[in-house]
Tab-separated table of C-alpha atoms (C1' of nucleotides) in Angstrom:
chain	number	residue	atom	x	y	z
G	1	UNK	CA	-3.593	1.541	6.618
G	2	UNK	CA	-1.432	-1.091	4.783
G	3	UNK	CA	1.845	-0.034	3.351
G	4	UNK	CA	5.018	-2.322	4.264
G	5	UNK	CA	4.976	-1.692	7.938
G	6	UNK	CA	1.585	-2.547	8.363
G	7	UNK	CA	2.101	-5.644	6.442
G	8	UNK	CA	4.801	-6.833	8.370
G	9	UNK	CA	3.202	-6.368	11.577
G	10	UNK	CA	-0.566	-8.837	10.089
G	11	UNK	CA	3.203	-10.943	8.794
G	12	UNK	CA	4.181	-11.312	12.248
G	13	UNK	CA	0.228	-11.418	13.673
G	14	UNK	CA	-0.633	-14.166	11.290
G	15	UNK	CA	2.507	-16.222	13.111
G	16	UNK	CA	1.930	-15.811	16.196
G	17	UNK	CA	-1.721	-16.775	16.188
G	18	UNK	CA	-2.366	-18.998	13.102
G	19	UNK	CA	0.864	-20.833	12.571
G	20	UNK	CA	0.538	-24.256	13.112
G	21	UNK	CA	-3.157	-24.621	13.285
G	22	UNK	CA	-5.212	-26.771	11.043
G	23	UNK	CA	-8.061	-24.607	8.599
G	24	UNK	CA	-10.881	-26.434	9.471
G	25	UNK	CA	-13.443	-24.378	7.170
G	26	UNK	CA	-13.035	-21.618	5.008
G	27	UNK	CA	-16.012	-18.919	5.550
G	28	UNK	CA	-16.534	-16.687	2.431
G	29	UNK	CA	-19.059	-14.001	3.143
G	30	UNK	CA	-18.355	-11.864	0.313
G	31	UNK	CA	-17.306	-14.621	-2.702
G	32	UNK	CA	-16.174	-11.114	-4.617
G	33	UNK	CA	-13.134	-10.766	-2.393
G	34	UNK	CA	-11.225	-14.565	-3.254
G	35	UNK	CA	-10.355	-13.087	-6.936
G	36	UNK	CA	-8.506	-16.002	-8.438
G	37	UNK	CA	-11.307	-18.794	-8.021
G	38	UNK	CA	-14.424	-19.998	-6.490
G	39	UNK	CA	-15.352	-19.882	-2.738
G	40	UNK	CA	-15.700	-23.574	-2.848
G	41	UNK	CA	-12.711	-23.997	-4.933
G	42	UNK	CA	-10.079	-21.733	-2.663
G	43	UNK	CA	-12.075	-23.842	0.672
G	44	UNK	CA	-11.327	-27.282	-0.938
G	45	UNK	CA	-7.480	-26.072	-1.682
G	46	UNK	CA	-6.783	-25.189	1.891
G	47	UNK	CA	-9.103	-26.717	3.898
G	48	UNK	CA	-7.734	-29.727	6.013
G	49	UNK	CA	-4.115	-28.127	5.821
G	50	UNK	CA	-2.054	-26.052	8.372
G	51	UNK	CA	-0.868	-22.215	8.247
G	52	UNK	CA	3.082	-22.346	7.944
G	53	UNK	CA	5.665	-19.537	8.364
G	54	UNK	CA	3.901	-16.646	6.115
G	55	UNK	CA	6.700	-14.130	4.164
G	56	UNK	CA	5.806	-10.827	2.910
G	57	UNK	CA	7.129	-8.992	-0.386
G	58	UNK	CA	6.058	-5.552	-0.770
G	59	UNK	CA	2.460	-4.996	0.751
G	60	UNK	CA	1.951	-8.658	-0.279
G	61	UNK	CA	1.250	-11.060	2.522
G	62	UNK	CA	2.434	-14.703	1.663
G	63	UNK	CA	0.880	-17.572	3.935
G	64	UNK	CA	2.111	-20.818	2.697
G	65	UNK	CA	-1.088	-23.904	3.455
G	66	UNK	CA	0.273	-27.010	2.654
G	67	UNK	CA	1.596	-26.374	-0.831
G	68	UNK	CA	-0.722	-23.835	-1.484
G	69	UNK	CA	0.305	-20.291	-1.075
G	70	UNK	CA	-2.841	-17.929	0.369
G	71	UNK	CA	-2.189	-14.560	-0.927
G	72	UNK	CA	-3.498	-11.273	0.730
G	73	UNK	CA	-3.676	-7.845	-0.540
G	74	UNK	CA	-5.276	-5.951	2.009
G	75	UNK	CA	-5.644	-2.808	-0.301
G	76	UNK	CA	-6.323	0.592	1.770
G	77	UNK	CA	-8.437	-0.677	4.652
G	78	UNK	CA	-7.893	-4.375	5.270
G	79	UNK	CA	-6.342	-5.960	8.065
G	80	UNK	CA	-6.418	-9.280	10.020
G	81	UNK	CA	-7.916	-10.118	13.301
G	82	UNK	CA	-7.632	-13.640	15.150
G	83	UNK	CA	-10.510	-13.947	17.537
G	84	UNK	CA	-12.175	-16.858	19.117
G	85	UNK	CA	-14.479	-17.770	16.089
G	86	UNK	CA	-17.510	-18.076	18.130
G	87	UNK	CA	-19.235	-14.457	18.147
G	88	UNK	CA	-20.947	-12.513	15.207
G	89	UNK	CA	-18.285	-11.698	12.854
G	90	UNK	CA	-17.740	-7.732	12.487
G	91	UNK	CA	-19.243	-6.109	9.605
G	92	UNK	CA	-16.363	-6.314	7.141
G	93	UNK	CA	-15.338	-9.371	7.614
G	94	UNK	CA	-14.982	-10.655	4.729
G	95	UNK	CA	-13.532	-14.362	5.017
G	96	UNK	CA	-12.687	-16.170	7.892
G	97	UNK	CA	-10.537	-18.925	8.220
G	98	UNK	CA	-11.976	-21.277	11.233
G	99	UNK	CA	-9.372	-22.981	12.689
G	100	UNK	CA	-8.413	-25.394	15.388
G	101	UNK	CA	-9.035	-23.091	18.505
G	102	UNK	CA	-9.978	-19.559	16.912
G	103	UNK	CA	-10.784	-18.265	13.935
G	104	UNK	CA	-8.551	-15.449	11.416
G	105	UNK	CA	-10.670	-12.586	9.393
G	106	UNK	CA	-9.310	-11.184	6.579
G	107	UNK	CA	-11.263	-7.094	7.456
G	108	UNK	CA	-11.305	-5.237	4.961
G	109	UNK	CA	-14.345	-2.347	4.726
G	110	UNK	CA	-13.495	-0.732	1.212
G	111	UNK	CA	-12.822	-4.227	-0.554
G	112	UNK	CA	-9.742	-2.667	-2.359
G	113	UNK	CA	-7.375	-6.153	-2.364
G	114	UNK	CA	-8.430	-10.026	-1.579
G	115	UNK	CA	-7.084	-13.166	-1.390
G	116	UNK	CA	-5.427	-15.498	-3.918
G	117	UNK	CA	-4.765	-18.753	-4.204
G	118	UNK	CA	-1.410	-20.075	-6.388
G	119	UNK	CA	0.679	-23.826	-6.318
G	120	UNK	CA	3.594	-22.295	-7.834
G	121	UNK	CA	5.580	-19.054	-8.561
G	122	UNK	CA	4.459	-18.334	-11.656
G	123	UNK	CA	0.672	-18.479	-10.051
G	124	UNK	CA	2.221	-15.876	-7.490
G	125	UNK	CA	3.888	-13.493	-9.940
G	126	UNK	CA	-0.215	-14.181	-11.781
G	127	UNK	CA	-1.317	-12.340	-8.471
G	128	UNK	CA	0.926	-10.284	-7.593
G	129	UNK	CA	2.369	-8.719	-10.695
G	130	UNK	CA	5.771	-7.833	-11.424
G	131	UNK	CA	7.335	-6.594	-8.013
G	132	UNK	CA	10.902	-5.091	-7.446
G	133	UNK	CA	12.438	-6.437	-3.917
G	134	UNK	CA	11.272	-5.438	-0.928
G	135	UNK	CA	12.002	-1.917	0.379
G	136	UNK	CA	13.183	-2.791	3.728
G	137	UNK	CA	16.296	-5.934	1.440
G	138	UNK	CA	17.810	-2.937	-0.709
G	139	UNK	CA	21.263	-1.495	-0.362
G	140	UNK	CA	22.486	1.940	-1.050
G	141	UNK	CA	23.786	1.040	-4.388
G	142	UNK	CA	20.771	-1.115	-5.347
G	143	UNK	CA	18.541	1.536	-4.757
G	144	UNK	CA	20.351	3.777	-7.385
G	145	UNK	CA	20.032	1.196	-9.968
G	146	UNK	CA	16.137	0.140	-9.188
G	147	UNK	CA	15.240	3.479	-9.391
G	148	UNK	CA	17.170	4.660	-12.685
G	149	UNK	CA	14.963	6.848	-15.016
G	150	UNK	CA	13.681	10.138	-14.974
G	151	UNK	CA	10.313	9.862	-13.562
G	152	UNK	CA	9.807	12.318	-10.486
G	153	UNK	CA	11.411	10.467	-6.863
G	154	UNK	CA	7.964	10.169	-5.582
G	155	UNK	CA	6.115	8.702	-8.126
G	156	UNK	CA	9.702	5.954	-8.473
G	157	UNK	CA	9.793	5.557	-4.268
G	158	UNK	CA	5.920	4.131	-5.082
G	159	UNK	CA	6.201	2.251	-7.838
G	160	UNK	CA	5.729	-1.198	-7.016
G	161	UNK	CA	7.855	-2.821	-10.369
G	162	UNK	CA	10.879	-0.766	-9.183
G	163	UNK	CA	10.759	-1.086	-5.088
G	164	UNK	CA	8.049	-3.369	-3.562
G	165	UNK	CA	6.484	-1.692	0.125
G	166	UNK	CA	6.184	1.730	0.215
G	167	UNK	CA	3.124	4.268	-0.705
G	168	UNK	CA	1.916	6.987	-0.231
G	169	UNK	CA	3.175	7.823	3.845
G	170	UNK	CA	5.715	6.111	3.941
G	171	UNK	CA	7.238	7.800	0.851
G	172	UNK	CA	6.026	11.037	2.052
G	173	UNK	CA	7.667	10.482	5.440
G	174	UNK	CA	11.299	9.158	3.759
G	175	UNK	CA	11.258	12.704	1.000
G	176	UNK	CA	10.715	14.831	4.084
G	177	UNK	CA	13.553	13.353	6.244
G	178	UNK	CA	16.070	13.370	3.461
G	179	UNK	CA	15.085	16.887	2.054
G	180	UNK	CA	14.296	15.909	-1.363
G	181	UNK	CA	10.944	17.296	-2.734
G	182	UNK	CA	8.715	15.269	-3.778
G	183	UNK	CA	8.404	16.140	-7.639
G	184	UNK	CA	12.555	16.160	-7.794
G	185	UNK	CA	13.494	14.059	-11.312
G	186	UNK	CA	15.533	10.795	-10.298
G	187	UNK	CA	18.209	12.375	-12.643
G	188	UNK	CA	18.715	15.373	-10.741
G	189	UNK	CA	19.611	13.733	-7.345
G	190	UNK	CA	23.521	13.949	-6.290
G	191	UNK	CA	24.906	11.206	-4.647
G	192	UNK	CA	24.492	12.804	-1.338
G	193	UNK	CA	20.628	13.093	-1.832
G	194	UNK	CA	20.657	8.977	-2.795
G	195	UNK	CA	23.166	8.443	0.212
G	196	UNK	CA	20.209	10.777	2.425
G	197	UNK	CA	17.431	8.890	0.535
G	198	UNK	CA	18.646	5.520	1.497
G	199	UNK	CA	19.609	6.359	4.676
G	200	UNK	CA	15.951	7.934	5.906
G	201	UNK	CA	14.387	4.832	4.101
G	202	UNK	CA	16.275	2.274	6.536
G	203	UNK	CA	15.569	4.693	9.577
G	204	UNK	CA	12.024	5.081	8.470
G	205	UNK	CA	11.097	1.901	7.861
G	206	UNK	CA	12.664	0.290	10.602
G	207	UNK	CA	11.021	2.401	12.823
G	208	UNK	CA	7.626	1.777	11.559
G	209	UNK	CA	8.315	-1.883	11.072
G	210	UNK	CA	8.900	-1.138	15.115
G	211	UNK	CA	5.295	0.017	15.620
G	212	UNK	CA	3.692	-2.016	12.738
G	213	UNK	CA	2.762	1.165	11.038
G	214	UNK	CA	4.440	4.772	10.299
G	215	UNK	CA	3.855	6.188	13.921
G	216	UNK	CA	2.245	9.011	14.002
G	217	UNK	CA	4.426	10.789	16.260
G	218	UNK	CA	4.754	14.808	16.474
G	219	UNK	CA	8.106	14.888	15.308
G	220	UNK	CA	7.153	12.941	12.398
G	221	UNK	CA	5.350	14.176	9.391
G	222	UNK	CA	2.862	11.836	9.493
G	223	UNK	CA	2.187	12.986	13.121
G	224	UNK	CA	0.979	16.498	11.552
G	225	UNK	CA	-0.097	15.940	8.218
G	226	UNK	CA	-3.894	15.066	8.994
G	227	UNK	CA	-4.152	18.670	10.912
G	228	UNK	CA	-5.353	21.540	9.048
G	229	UNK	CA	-2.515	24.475	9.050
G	230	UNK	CA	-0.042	21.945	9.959
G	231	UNK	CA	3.868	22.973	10.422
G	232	UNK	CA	6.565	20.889	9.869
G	233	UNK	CA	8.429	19.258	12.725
G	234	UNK	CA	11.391	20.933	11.920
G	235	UNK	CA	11.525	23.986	10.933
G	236	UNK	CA	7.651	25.481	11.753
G	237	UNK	CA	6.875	26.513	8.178
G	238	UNK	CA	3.565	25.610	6.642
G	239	UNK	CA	3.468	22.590	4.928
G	240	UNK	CA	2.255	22.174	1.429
G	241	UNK	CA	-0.061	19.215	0.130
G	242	UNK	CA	-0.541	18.999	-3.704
G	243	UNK	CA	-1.389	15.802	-6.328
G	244	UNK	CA	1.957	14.124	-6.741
G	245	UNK	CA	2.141	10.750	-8.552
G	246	UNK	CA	-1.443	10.500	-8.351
G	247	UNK	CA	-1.708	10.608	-4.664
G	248	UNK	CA	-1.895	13.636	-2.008
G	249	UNK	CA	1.772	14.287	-1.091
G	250	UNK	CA	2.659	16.421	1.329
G	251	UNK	CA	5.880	18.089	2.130
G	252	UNK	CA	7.874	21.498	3.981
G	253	UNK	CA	8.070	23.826	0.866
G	254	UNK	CA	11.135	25.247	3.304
G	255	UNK	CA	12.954	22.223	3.972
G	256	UNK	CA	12.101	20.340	0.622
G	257	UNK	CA	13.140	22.885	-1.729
G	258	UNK	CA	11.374	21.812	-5.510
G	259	UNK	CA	14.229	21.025	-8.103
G	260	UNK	CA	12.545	19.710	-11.751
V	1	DC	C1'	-24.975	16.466	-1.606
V	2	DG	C1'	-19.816	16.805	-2.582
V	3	DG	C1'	-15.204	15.714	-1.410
V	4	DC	C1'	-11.729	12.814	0.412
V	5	DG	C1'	-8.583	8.712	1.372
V	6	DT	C1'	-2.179	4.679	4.034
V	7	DG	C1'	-4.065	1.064	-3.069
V	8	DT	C1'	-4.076	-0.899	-7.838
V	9	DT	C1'	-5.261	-0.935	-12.675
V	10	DC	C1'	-6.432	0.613	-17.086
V	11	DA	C1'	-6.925	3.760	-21.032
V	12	DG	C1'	-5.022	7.513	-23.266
V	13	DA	C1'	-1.652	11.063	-24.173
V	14	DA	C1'	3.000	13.222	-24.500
P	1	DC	C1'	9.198	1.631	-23.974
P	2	DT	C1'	8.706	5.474	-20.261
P	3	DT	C1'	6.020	8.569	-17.691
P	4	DC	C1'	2.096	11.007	-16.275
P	5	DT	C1'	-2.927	11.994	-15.656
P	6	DG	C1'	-7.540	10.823	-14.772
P	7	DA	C1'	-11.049	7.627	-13.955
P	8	DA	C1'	-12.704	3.570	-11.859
P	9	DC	C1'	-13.330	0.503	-7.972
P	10	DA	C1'	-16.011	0.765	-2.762
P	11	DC	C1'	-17.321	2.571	1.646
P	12	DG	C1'	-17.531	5.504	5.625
P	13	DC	C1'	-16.575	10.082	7.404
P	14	DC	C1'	-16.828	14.720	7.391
DNA sequence: CGGCGTGTTCAGAA
DNA sequence: CTTCTGAACACGCC
């Protein structure tokens, strides 16, 4: 689920229901998933202190407690969930702050991510790695300069150094709008394929950022791309899916037209 | 049983 | 140093 759409939307989740409430007691029922200390040691650096305005950078959730900074990663199934905190916790839940009137789980069922605790920035860069800014922040002539090299556009749109946010959909979705196939070398795009790249990107995210997630509408890719046989949107030809960048891409062999 | 997946990381190679 | 590939991680669903 989580690329920067989806991370917005547990952003803007995690303020509406946890901001401003006191962490009474930290529950860790799976110690492997708090992967910069000790259960006892994240409880006793949050507990007693109040969820403030969380920020995100990239797929990286950022909930300042106190001076602490909680960091989530929520990998390729997590997500967060604000319930009452008196019922059996689902399955996956896999820590659950218990607050002052309700409780927040941190789901995650594949246990790709966690949660990290820093006190500074360099304890978040510790976590988080190098990131470029945030997908969503970047200007037209930014973009051009993040993503400078040769590597193929894909494998560059993903890379979290260069631009922090998008994977494997989301980049998917963007190459389709702008006509730019995925394996396309940064150094052969013209200015009007950056100018289309940077444009889709806004659209794309800002429309996901809309739904909290890349909508899987019909005229979308990512509407079609789970069907077997699917067509693109736009023009009706078969689409192609093939390893790009490590991941499955998939994109109109028609519409994207492959340039090395 | 085998294959697959909206993510990251590491080793190894070109 | 850059870039790419493959494997690993973990779990549920075909």
């Amino acid at each position: 689920m989580p690329e920067l759409s989806d991370v917005e939307g547990f952003r803007r989740y995690l303020a509406r229901y946890a901001m401003g409430r006191r962490i009474e007691r930290v529950e860790v029922r799976d110690r492997a998933m708090i992967r910069n200390t000790s259960p006892s040691g994240f409880g006793r650096r949050v507990q007693g202190r109040r969820f403030a305005d969380p920020s995100r950078h990239g797929k990286w959730l950022l909930a300042p407690v106190g001076e602490q900074t909680v960091l989530m990663h929520f990998g390729m199934t997590g997500l967060l969930r604000w319930t009452a905190g008196t019922g059996e916790p689902h399955v996956h839940d896999r820590v659950i702050f218990h607050c002052s009137g309700g409780a927040l789980s941190y789901r995650n069922m594949r246990r790709f991510g966690g949660i990290w605790i820093a006190g500074d920035d360099a304890e978040i860069e510790q976590a988080t790695g190098r990131l470029g800014p945030d997908a969503f922040d970047v200007g037209r002539g930014e973009l051009e300069e993040l993503l400078g090299g040769r590597a193929g556009v894909k494998a560059a749109l993903m890379n979290q150094r260069r631009l922090a946010g998008l994977g494997n959909l989301l980049s998917d979705e963007i190459l389709w709008r702008a006509r730019i196939h995925p394996r396309t070398s940064l150094a052969r795009l013209r200015r009007r394929d950056w100018n289309r790249l940077h444009a889709e990107m806004q659209a794309v995210l800002r429309e996901s950022i809309r739904h909290a997630r890349v909508p899987p509408k019909k005229a979308w890719l990512t509407g079609v791309r789970d069907d077997r046989a699917a067509k693109c949107p736009r023009c009706g030809s078969s689409l192609r899916r093939a390893t790009v960048a490590g991941r499955t891409a998939c994109w109109c062999p028609r519409c994207q037209r492959g340039r090395r």
